[in-house]
mmCIF file of C-alpha atoms in Angstrom:
data_model
loop_
_atom_site.group_PDB
_atom_site.id
_atom_site.type_symbol
_atom_site.label_atom_id
_atom_site.label_comp_id
_atom_site.label_asym_id
_atom_site.label_seq_id
_atom_site.Cartn_x
_atom_site.Cartn_y
_atom_site.Cartn_z
ATOM 1 C CA MET A 21 -20.486 38.537 -42.943
ATOM 2 C CA LYS A 22 -23.909 38.266 -44.541
ATOM 3 C CA LYS A 23 -25.544 39.887 -41.496
ATOM 4 C CA PHE A 24 -22.984 42.721 -41.632
ATOM 5 C CA ILE A 25 -23.795 43.386 -45.319
ATOM 6 C CA GLN A 26 -27.540 43.374 -44.554
ATOM 7 C CA ILE A 27 -27.128 45.872 -41.697
ATOM 8 C CA LYS A 28 -24.970 48.133 -43.875
ATOM 9 C CA LEU A 29 -27.580 47.955 -46.683
ATOM 10 C CA ILE A 30 -30.402 48.906 -44.294
ATOM 11 C CA LYS A 31 -28.343 51.857 -42.975
ATOM 12 C CA ASN A 32 -27.695 53.037 -46.540
ATOM 13 C CA VAL A 33 -31.395 52.848 -47.417
ATOM 14 C CA ILE A 34 -32.368 54.798 -44.265
ATOM 15 C CA PHE A 35 -29.745 57.420 -44.998
ATOM 16 C CA PHE A 36 -30.956 57.755 -48.615
ATOM 17 C CA PHE A 37 -34.543 58.472 -47.520
ATOM 18 C CA TRP A 38 -33.444 60.785 -44.706
ATOM 19 C CA GLU A 39 -31.172 62.756 -47.047
ATOM 20 C CA ASN A 40 -33.999 63.199 -49.564
ATOM 21 C CA PHE A 41 -36.476 64.151 -46.861
ATOM 22 C CA LEU A 42 -34.098 66.884 -45.727
ATOM 23 C CA PHE A 43 -33.721 68.070 -49.316
ATOM 24 C CA LEU A 44 -37.490 68.450 -49.636
ATOM 25 C CA LYS A 45 -37.463 70.514 -46.430
ATOM 26 C CA VAL A 46 -34.639 72.711 -47.646
ATOM 27 C CA PHE A 47 -36.220 73.184 -51.060
ATOM 28 C CA ILE A 48 -39.625 74.211 -49.703
ATOM 29 C CA ASN A 49 -38.028 76.620 -47.236
ATOM 30 C CA ALA A 50 -35.733 78.171 -49.833
ATOM 31 C CA TYR A 51 -38.285 78.725 -52.556
ATOM 32 C CA PHE A 52 -41.676 79.146 -50.913
ATOM 33 C CA LEU A 53 -41.270 80.647 -47.492
ATOM 34 C CA PRO A 54 -40.608 84.328 -46.694
ATOM 35 C CA ASN A 55 -37.318 85.728 -45.451
ATOM 36 C CA ILE A 56 -36.944 86.690 -41.801
ATOM 37 C CA ASN A 57 -34.463 89.296 -40.561
ATOM 38 C CA TYR A 58 -33.433 87.576 -37.321
ATOM 39 C CA PRO A 59 -31.735 84.187 -36.836
ATOM 40 C CA LYS A 60 -33.919 81.104 -37.359
ATOM 41 C CA VAL A 61 -31.664 78.054 -37.210
ATOM 42 C CA PHE A 62 -32.027 74.604 -38.786
ATOM 43 C CA TYR A 63 -29.459 71.991 -37.695
ATOM 44 C CA GLY A 64 -29.452 70.012 -40.937
ATOM 45 C CA GLY A 65 -30.851 66.766 -39.509
ATOM 46 C CA ALA A 66 -28.459 66.549 -36.532
ATOM 47 C CA ARG A 67 -30.188 65.240 -33.388
ATOM 48 C CA LYS A 68 -29.987 66.538 -29.867
ATOM 49 C CA GLY A 69 -29.408 64.454 -26.720
ATOM 50 C CA SER A 70 -27.531 63.986 -23.454
ATOM 51 C CA LEU A 71 -24.938 61.313 -24.231
ATOM 52 C CA GLY A 72 -22.127 63.487 -25.504
ATOM 53 C CA GLY A 73 -20.660 64.656 -28.779
ATOM 54 C CA PRO A 74 -22.857 66.431 -31.370
ATOM 55 C CA LEU A 75 -26.019 65.478 -29.497
ATOM 56 C CA VAL A 76 -25.072 67.647 -26.524
ATOM 57 C CA LYS A 77 -23.790 70.462 -28.753
ATOM 58 C CA VAL A 78 -27.129 70.725 -30.564
ATOM 59 C CA LYS A 79 -28.950 70.583 -27.247
ATOM 60 C CA LYS A 80 -26.865 73.476 -25.909
ATOM 61 C CA LEU A 81 -27.549 75.583 -28.991
ATOM 62 C CA GLU A 82 -31.256 74.778 -29.013
ATOM 63 C CA GLU A 83 -31.691 76.291 -25.592
ATOM 64 C CA PHE A 84 -30.940 79.702 -27.131
ATOM 65 C CA PHE A 85 -31.633 79.063 -30.834
ATOM 66 C CA PRO A 86 -34.612 76.653 -31.014
ATOM 67 C CA GLU A 87 -34.581 74.583 -34.164
ATOM 68 C CA GLN A 88 -36.863 75.796 -36.967
ATOM 69 C CA HIS A 89 -37.884 73.003 -39.308
ATOM 70 C CA PHE A 90 -39.460 75.613 -41.590
ATOM 71 C CA ARG A 91 -38.980 79.380 -41.957
ATOM 72 C CA PHE A 92 -35.247 79.017 -41.217
ATOM 73 C CA ASN A 93 -32.601 81.356 -42.538
ATOM 74 C CA ILE A 94 -29.420 79.869 -41.043
ATOM 75 C CA ILE A 95 -28.171 76.306 -41.546
ATOM 76 C CA TYR A 96 -25.892 75.098 -38.742
ATOM 77 C CA LEU A 97 -23.977 71.905 -39.557
ATOM 78 C CA LEU A 98 -21.622 69.784 -37.459
ATOM 79 C CA SER A 99 -18.776 68.055 -39.282
ATOM 80 C CA ASN A 100 -19.439 64.732 -37.458
ATOM 81 C CA SER A 101 -23.204 64.834 -38.237
ATOM 82 C CA LEU A 102 -23.514 65.725 -41.918
ATOM 83 C CA TYR A 103 -26.816 64.596 -43.442
ATOM 84 C CA LEU A 104 -27.544 67.072 -46.238
ATOM 85 C CA SER A 105 -27.054 66.053 -49.854
ATOM 86 C CA PRO A 106 -25.058 67.985 -52.484
ATOM 87 C CA LYS A 107 -28.324 69.099 -54.091
ATOM 88 C CA SER A 108 -29.420 70.575 -50.745
ATOM 89 C CA ILE A 109 -26.171 72.518 -50.565
ATOM 90 C CA TYR A 110 -26.711 73.694 -54.152
ATOM 91 C CA VAL A 111 -30.165 75.043 -53.314
ATOM 92 C CA LEU A 112 -28.929 76.787 -50.157
ATOM 93 C CA LYS A 113 -26.059 78.467 -52.014
ATOM 94 C CA LYS A 114 -28.355 79.491 -54.893
ATOM 95 C CA LYS A 115 -30.869 81.093 -52.535
ATOM 96 C CA ASN A 116 -28.160 82.734 -50.438
ATOM 97 C CA ILE A 117 -29.087 80.959 -47.173
ATOM 98 C CA PRO A 118 -25.988 81.103 -44.939
ATOM 99 C CA ILE A 119 -24.326 77.820 -43.945
ATOM 100 C CA VAL A 120 -22.301 77.718 -40.681
ATOM 101 C CA LEU A 121 -20.114 74.635 -40.183
ATOM 102 C CA ASN A 122 -18.817 73.592 -36.779
ATOM 103 C CA GLN A 123 -15.614 71.803 -37.834
ATOM 104 C CA ASN A 124 -14.330 69.155 -35.445
ATOM 105 C CA GLY A 125 -12.100 66.331 -36.669
ATOM 106 C CA VAL A 126 -11.308 64.851 -40.072
ATOM 107 C CA TYR A 127 -10.605 61.289 -41.140
ATOM 108 C CA TYR A 128 -7.100 59.773 -41.302
ATOM 109 C CA SER A 129 -5.586 56.324 -40.913
ATOM 110 C CA GLN A 130 -4.288 56.751 -37.357
ATOM 111 C CA TRP A 131 -7.806 56.276 -35.910
ATOM 112 C CA PHE A 132 -10.212 55.553 -38.768
ATOM 113 C CA LYS A 133 -9.889 52.089 -40.261
ATOM 114 C CA GLY A 134 -12.346 52.559 -43.113
ATOM 115 C CA ASN A 135 -12.024 54.511 -46.351
ATOM 116 C CA TRP A 136 -10.882 57.797 -44.822
ATOM 117 C CA GLU A 137 -10.138 59.400 -48.222
ATOM 118 C CA LYS A 138 -13.766 58.908 -49.299
ATOM 119 C CA GLU A 139 -15.094 60.316 -46.008
ATOM 120 C CA ASN A 140 -12.858 63.365 -46.300
ATOM 121 C CA SER A 141 -13.936 63.898 -49.912
ATOM 122 C CA ARG A 142 -17.555 64.110 -48.811
ATOM 123 C CA MET A 143 -16.744 66.356 -45.804
ATOM 124 C CA SER A 144 -14.673 68.706 -47.940
ATOM 125 C CA LYS A 145 -17.752 69.672 -49.982
ATOM 126 C CA PHE A 146 -19.437 71.014 -46.852
ATOM 127 C CA TYR A 147 -16.182 72.570 -45.590
ATOM 128 C CA HIS A 148 -15.643 74.648 -48.743
ATOM 129 C CA SER A 149 -19.315 75.438 -49.282
ATOM 130 C CA ALA A 150 -19.857 76.882 -45.810
ATOM 131 C CA ASP A 151 -20.228 80.642 -45.477
ATOM 132 C CA TYR A 152 -18.564 80.519 -42.067
ATOM 133 C CA VAL A 153 -16.501 77.814 -40.354
ATOM 134 C CA LEU A 154 -16.074 77.441 -36.608
ATOM 135 C CA TRP A 155 -12.950 75.411 -35.966
ATOM 136 C CA GLN A 156 -13.037 73.822 -32.516
ATOM 137 C CA SER A 157 -9.280 74.323 -32.062
ATOM 138 C CA LYS A 158 -6.141 75.386 -33.949
ATOM 139 C CA PHE A 159 -5.439 71.697 -34.311
ATOM 140 C CA CYS A 160 -8.837 71.205 -36.001
ATOM 141 C CA ARG A 161 -8.017 73.941 -38.526
ATOM 142 C CA LYS A 162 -4.590 72.463 -39.165
ATOM 143 C CA ALA A 163 -6.053 68.997 -39.770
ATOM 144 C CA ALA A 164 -8.808 70.367 -42.001
ATOM 145 C CA ASP A 165 -6.280 72.318 -44.117
ATOM 146 C CA LYS A 166 -4.192 69.149 -44.458
ATOM 147 C CA PHE A 167 -6.928 66.691 -45.347
ATOM 148 C CA LEU A 168 -9.756 68.816 -46.772
ATOM 149 C CA GLY A 169 -7.685 71.457 -48.551
ATOM 150 C CA LYS A 170 -6.915 75.073 -47.716
ATOM 151 C CA ARG A 171 -10.127 77.042 -47.162
ATOM 152 C CA LEU A 172 -10.634 80.494 -48.737
ATOM 153 C CA GLY A 173 -13.818 81.500 -46.920
ATOM 154 C CA PHE A 174 -14.450 83.130 -43.568
ATOM 155 C CA GLY A 175 -14.181 81.467 -40.171
ATOM 156 C CA GLU A 176 -12.674 81.571 -36.704
ATOM 157 C CA ILE A 177 -11.612 79.312 -33.857
ATOM 158 C CA ILE A 178 -14.265 78.874 -31.188
ATOM 159 C CA TYR A 179 -13.434 76.283 -28.560
ATOM 160 C CA ASN A 180 -16.100 74.063 -27.028
ATOM 161 C CA SER A 181 -17.676 75.305 -23.846
ATOM 162 C CA VAL A 182 -19.071 74.275 -20.481
ATOM 163 C CA ASN A 183 -21.773 75.608 -18.198
ATOM 164 C CA THR A 184 -19.640 76.592 -15.205
ATOM 165 C CA SER A 185 -22.684 77.176 -12.977
ATOM 166 C CA ILE A 186 -23.595 73.443 -13.302
ATOM 167 C CA PHE A 187 -20.133 71.961 -13.639
ATOM 168 C CA LYS A 188 -18.477 73.204 -10.485
ATOM 169 C CA PRO A 189 -16.341 71.820 -7.656
ATOM 170 C CA ALA A 190 -17.878 70.016 -4.685
ATOM 171 C CA LYS A 191 -16.211 69.084 -1.444
ATOM 172 C CA LYS A 192 -14.835 65.576 -1.648
ATOM 173 C CA THR A 193 -15.776 63.571 1.452
ATOM 174 C CA ASP A 194 -13.314 60.680 1.046
ATOM 175 C CA LYS A 195 -9.895 62.010 2.113
ATOM 176 C CA LYS A 196 -8.297 58.580 2.311
ATOM 177 C CA THR A 197 -8.045 58.026 -1.438
ATOM 178 C CA PHE A 198 -6.935 59.963 -4.508
ATOM 179 C CA SER A 199 -9.056 59.102 -7.523
ATOM 180 C CA PHE A 200 -8.189 59.660 -11.184
ATOM 181 C CA LEU A 201 -11.018 59.629 -13.741
ATOM 182 C CA ILE A 202 -11.114 58.401 -17.340
ATOM 183 C CA THR A 203 -14.256 59.005 -19.386
ATOM 184 C CA GLY A 204 -15.396 58.565 -22.951
ATOM 185 C CA ASN A 205 -16.594 56.287 -25.696
ATOM 186 C CA ILE A 206 -13.613 53.925 -25.756
ATOM 187 C CA THR A 207 -13.552 51.447 -28.616
ATOM 188 C CA LYS A 208 -11.138 48.543 -29.057
ATOM 189 C CA ASN A 209 -8.997 50.758 -31.269
ATOM 190 C CA SER A 210 -8.477 53.132 -28.342
ATOM 191 C CA ASN A 211 -7.933 50.544 -25.582
ATOM 192 C CA TYR A 212 -4.510 52.191 -24.989
ATOM 193 C CA ARG A 213 -6.354 55.034 -23.234
ATOM 194 C CA ILE A 214 -7.049 52.728 -20.332
ATOM 195 C CA SER A 215 -4.312 50.069 -20.600
ATOM 196 C CA SER A 216 -1.480 52.622 -20.446
ATOM 197 C CA VAL A 217 -2.864 54.026 -17.195
ATOM 198 C CA LEU A 218 -3.456 50.607 -15.642
ATOM 199 C CA TYR A 219 0.183 49.656 -16.054
ATOM 200 C CA ALA A 220 1.338 52.976 -14.648
ATOM 201 C CA ILE A 221 -0.855 52.468 -11.578
ATOM 202 C CA ASN A 222 0.492 48.976 -11.186
ATOM 203 C CA GLU A 223 3.973 50.400 -10.764
ATOM 204 C CA LEU A 224 2.785 53.090 -8.359
ATOM 205 C CA ILE A 225 0.559 51.099 -6.106
ATOM 206 C CA ASN A 226 3.239 49.863 -3.698
ATOM 207 C CA ASP A 227 4.205 53.431 -2.709
ATOM 208 C CA TYR A 228 0.775 55.052 -3.278
ATOM 209 C CA LYS A 229 -1.718 52.570 -1.922
ATOM 210 C CA PHE A 230 -4.431 55.257 -1.772
ATOM 211 C CA ILE A 231 -4.680 55.658 -5.569
ATOM 212 C CA ASN A 232 -7.915 54.740 -7.338
ATOM 213 C CA LEU A 233 -8.931 54.862 -10.973
ATOM 214 C CA LYS A 234 -12.563 55.403 -11.972
ATOM 215 C CA ILE A 235 -13.674 54.718 -15.567
ATOM 216 C CA ALA A 236 -17.017 56.035 -16.779
ATOM 217 C CA GLY A 237 -18.620 55.861 -20.226
ATOM 218 C CA LYS A 238 -19.152 53.380 -22.986
ATOM 219 C CA ILE A 239 -16.287 50.818 -22.867
ATOM 220 C CA GLU A 240 -16.485 48.402 -25.803
ATOM 221 C CA ASP A 241 -13.857 45.970 -24.539
ATOM 222 C CA LYS A 242 -14.738 45.945 -20.845
ATOM 223 C CA ARG A 243 -14.175 42.152 -20.468
ATOM 224 C CA TYR A 244 -10.632 42.547 -21.677
ATOM 225 C CA PHE A 245 -9.940 45.246 -19.065
ATOM 226 C CA LEU A 246 -11.480 43.193 -16.275
ATOM 227 C CA LYS A 247 -9.040 40.375 -17.126
ATOM 228 C CA GLN A 248 -6.198 42.869 -17.285
ATOM 229 C CA ILE A 249 -7.171 44.335 -13.878
ATOM 230 C CA LYS A 250 -7.324 40.868 -12.319
ATOM 231 C CA PHE A 251 -3.916 39.956 -13.798
ATOM 232 C CA LEU A 252 -2.370 43.131 -12.331
ATOM 233 C CA LYS A 253 -4.194 42.586 -9.007
ATOM 234 C CA LEU A 254 -5.846 45.992 -9.159
ATOM 235 C CA GLU A 255 -9.400 44.874 -8.349
ATOM 236 C CA ASN A 256 -9.543 47.122 -5.262
ATOM 237 C CA HIS A 257 -8.190 50.155 -7.109
ATOM 238 C CA VAL A 258 -10.167 50.276 -10.390
ATOM 239 C CA HIS A 259 -13.930 50.876 -10.661
ATOM 240 C CA PHE A 260 -16.200 51.062 -13.708
ATOM 241 C CA PHE A 261 -19.356 53.111 -14.141
ATOM 242 C CA SER A 262 -21.868 52.810 -16.961
ATOM 243 C CA LYS A 263 -22.383 55.507 -19.564
ATOM 244 C CA TYR A 264 -23.912 58.657 -18.166
ATOM 245 C CA THR A 265 -26.001 61.620 -19.270
ATOM 246 C CA GLN A 266 -25.115 65.289 -19.129
ATOM 247 C CA ARG A 267 -27.328 65.629 -16.063
ATOM 248 C CA GLU A 268 -25.346 62.934 -14.249
ATOM 249 C CA ALA A 269 -21.935 64.166 -15.442
ATOM 250 C CA PRO A 270 -21.180 66.834 -12.745
ATOM 251 C CA LYS A 271 -21.517 64.271 -9.961
ATOM 252 C CA ILE A 272 -19.070 61.958 -11.767
ATOM 253 C CA TYR A 273 -16.406 64.653 -11.847
ATOM 254 C CA GLN A 274 -17.122 65.963 -8.354
ATOM 255 C CA ASN A 275 -16.433 62.592 -6.752
ATOM 256 C CA VAL A 276 -12.844 62.326 -8.016
ATOM 257 C CA ASP A 277 -9.609 64.316 -7.627
ATOM 258 C CA ALA A 278 -8.073 64.521 -11.107
ATOM 259 C CA TYR A 279 -8.825 63.706 -14.744
ATOM 260 C CA ILE A 280 -6.538 61.688 -16.994
ATOM 261 C CA THR A 281 -6.711 61.259 -20.750
ATOM 262 C CA MET A 282 -4.185 59.586 -22.974
ATOM 263 C CA ALA A 283 -6.396 60.156 -26.050
ATOM 264 C CA TYR A 284 -4.068 60.828 -28.961
ATOM 265 C CA GLN A 285 -4.668 63.920 -31.126
ATOM 266 C CA ASP A 286 -8.084 64.593 -29.604
ATOM 267 C CA ASN A 287 -9.575 67.663 -31.289
ATOM 268 C CA CYS A 288 -11.289 69.642 -28.513
ATOM 269 C CA PRO A 289 -12.769 67.296 -25.901
ATOM 270 C CA THR A 290 -15.600 68.853 -23.928
ATOM 271 C CA ALA A 291 -15.001 66.300 -21.155
ATOM 272 C CA VAL A 292 -11.659 67.984 -20.375
ATOM 273 C CA LEU A 293 -13.431 71.335 -19.978
ATOM 274 C CA GLU A 294 -16.149 69.762 -17.806
ATOM 275 C CA ALA A 295 -13.462 68.226 -15.573
ATOM 276 C CA MET A 296 -11.573 71.529 -15.310
ATOM 277 C CA ALA A 297 -14.771 73.377 -14.456
ATOM 278 C CA CYS A 298 -15.214 70.923 -11.562
ATOM 279 C CA GLY A 299 -11.727 71.782 -10.330
ATOM 280 C CA LEU A 300 -9.909 68.698 -11.633
ATOM 281 C CA PRO A 301 -6.243 68.943 -12.708
ATOM 282 C CA ILE A 302 -5.686 67.292 -16.108
ATOM 283 C CA LEU A 303 -2.987 64.731 -16.924
ATOM 284 C CA TYR A 304 -2.992 64.379 -20.718
ATOM 285 C CA SER A 305 -1.257 63.326 -23.887
ATOM 286 C CA SER A 306 0.127 66.623 -25.171
ATOM 287 C CA SER A 307 -1.281 66.246 -28.655
ATOM 288 C CA GLY A 308 -4.233 67.461 -30.729
ATOM 289 C CA GLY A 309 -6.212 70.340 -29.303
ATOM 290 C CA ILE A 310 -5.891 69.587 -25.603
ATOM 291 C CA PRO A 311 -2.721 71.725 -25.089
ATOM 292 C CA GLU A 312 -4.851 74.678 -26.208
ATOM 293 C CA LEU A 313 -7.346 73.998 -23.430
ATOM 294 C CA VAL A 314 -5.043 73.173 -20.498
ATOM 295 C CA ASP A 315 -2.146 75.372 -19.444
ATOM 296 C CA LYS A 316 0.836 74.495 -17.220
ATOM 297 C CA ASN A 317 -1.000 75.679 -14.106
ATOM 298 C CA SER A 318 -4.134 73.590 -14.616
ATOM 299 C CA GLY A 319 -2.615 70.312 -15.768
ATOM 300 C CA LEU A 320 0.368 68.381 -17.025
ATOM 301 C CA GLY A 321 0.941 67.438 -20.655
ATOM 302 C CA LEU A 322 3.022 64.392 -21.552
ATOM 303 C CA LYS A 323 5.005 65.042 -24.704
ATOM 304 C CA VAL A 324 4.389 62.885 -27.815
ATOM 305 C CA SER A 325 5.201 63.462 -31.467
ATOM 306 C CA GLU A 326 2.593 64.247 -34.098
ATOM 307 C CA ASN A 327 1.654 61.321 -36.351
ATOM 308 C CA TRP A 328 -1.273 60.858 -38.773
ATOM 309 C CA LYS A 329 -0.684 57.146 -39.317
ATOM 310 C CA GLU A 330 0.164 55.673 -35.917
ATOM 311 C CA THR A 331 -0.949 56.207 -32.330
ATOM 312 C CA ILE A 332 1.769 57.488 -30.037
ATOM 313 C CA VAL A 333 1.267 56.771 -26.347
ATOM 314 C CA PRO A 334 3.253 58.419 -23.514
ATOM 315 C CA SER A 335 5.633 56.040 -21.815
ATOM 316 C CA ARG A 336 4.599 54.185 -18.668
ATOM 317 C CA GLN A 337 7.301 56.035 -16.745
ATOM 318 C CA SER A 338 6.082 59.498 -17.862
ATOM 319 C CA ILE A 339 2.468 58.627 -16.953
ATOM 320 C CA LYS A 340 3.558 57.406 -13.550
ATOM 321 C CA GLU A 341 5.653 60.525 -12.883
ATOM 322 C CA GLY A 342 2.821 62.696 -14.128
ATOM 323 C CA MET A 343 0.339 61.121 -11.721
ATOM 324 C CA ILE A 344 2.713 61.768 -8.809
ATOM 325 C CA LYS A 345 3.084 65.467 -9.803
ATOM 326 C CA ILE A 346 -0.686 65.855 -10.065
ATOM 327 C CA ILE A 347 -1.128 64.314 -6.588
ATOM 328 C CA GLU A 348 1.513 66.597 -5.101
ATOM 329 C CA ASN A 349 0.188 69.782 -6.721
ATOM 330 C CA LYS A 350 -3.527 69.033 -6.650
ATOM 331 C CA SER A 351 -4.694 72.067 -4.665
ATOM 332 C CA GLU A 352 -3.014 74.735 -6.806
ATOM 333 C CA MET A 353 -3.857 73.000 -10.068
ATOM 334 C CA SER A 354 -7.472 72.546 -9.025
ATOM 335 C CA SER A 355 -7.973 76.297 -8.489
ATOM 336 C CA ALA A 356 -6.168 77.125 -11.721
ATOM 337 C CA ALA A 357 -8.303 74.670 -13.704
ATOM 338 C CA ARG A 358 -11.548 76.130 -12.415
ATOM 339 C CA ASN A 359 -10.465 79.735 -13.004
ATOM 340 C CA ARG A 360 -9.176 79.039 -16.508
ATOM 341 C CA THR A 361 -12.474 77.471 -17.498
ATOM 342 C CA ILE A 362 -14.533 80.381 -16.195
ATOM 343 C CA GLU A 363 -12.305 82.910 -17.992
ATOM 344 C CA ASN A 364 -11.971 81.120 -21.336
ATOM 345 C CA PHE A 365 -14.598 78.443 -21.898
ATOM 346 C CA ASP A 366 -17.848 79.442 -20.253
ATOM 347 C CA SER A 367 -20.910 78.552 -22.342
ATOM 348 C CA ARG A 368 -22.415 82.030 -22.031
ATOM 349 C CA ASP A 369 -19.503 83.446 -24.039
ATOM 350 C CA TRP A 370 -19.836 80.556 -26.546
ATOM 351 C CA ILE A 371 -23.529 81.383 -27.107
ATOM 352 C CA LYS A 372 -22.804 85.073 -27.432
ATOM 353 C CA LYS A 373 -20.194 84.420 -30.148
ATOM 354 C CA HIS A 374 -22.740 82.352 -32.044
ATOM 355 C CA GLU A 375 -25.327 85.106 -31.748
ATOM 356 C CA VAL A 376 -22.925 87.693 -33.187
ATOM 357 C CA ILE A 377 -22.016 85.446 -36.132
ATOM 358 C CA PHE A 378 -25.645 84.569 -36.925
ATOM 359 C CA GLU A 379 -26.749 88.192 -36.856
ATOM 360 C CA SER A 380 -23.813 89.230 -39.038
ATOM 361 C CA LEU A 381 -24.665 86.589 -41.676
ATOM 362 C CA ILE A 382 -28.349 87.522 -41.688
ATOM 363 C CA LYS A 383 -27.457 91.182 -42.131
ATOM 364 C CA LYS A 384 -25.126 90.330 -44.973
ATOM 365 C CA GLN A 385 -27.849 88.149 -46.553
ATOM 366 C CA ASN A 386 -30.419 90.935 -46.417
ATOM 367 C CA ASN A 387 -27.983 93.403 -47.986
ATOM 368 C CA PHE A 388 -27.039 90.978 -50.774
#
């Protein structure tokens, strides 16, 4: 307990200094540097990287809108990487520097075990201060309205995207097996995402001996699953891979036949789009934002009710039946998944939408 308190204290101190450093940067830029009439973006302290989530999103944007630590005229924030202080927001609003917020999820008791009201209170300040909000799905907007309050400002829904020239199908060499894939950062609180599938496979394996399950990503409770797999005698059917980078991701998808996610009320998972771009049918919990990404031709949704307090998991029987349908309709669903991604979620369109929004905000700023 003492060690936990010490770690938390150190994190708070680091965050305090980082927040104030960013304020100094915002203040200098706002008051002492000249205006520029084309987009120069600062990502508000969010980092870039290759291990998923906001890191990858910033990396994608930086390829087209390189980060400007000074001389910036657009602030681009991500709701799950908010580092600016209220005084930074005050300065930005006072000097009419546009704030764009990419709004993903909010906090509620179904998945967040900490003080979710406090976290939402902080997030709401950014949400209502932003000049333009990009909701990652209709579900994201619905959740934000519910927990952050109805927003009066401008915004639109822009789904996450995937580079379809990199994430693309490859010919699978192993025709003797049919492999489902689960990916993600799976904590103990979300063990159901794997356990529910393991028990469904256990019931299928006598009639479908060729089924495999591959699990890739950061799995917090891997020892538990290894015991579970041994108990169910699935050692020859379940395989783990370590966490992977964006560069390695296409190969992960290309070596399997279908993607499966029982994640409950997921907002707009890029992994689903990456899988679809690689021609994988999707078997999913029909909740959150995923039904907006996958249609009836490219996957199969398992109905569950909406709940902000408890996790609802599809029944073992429905998962089992869904896996059979995916196996039987793999070819048609695979083509549909690939085509849907190209038509609706290609990263080139995503970048173009950002460009239009940035230029519109700069024009509005200069005419203010």
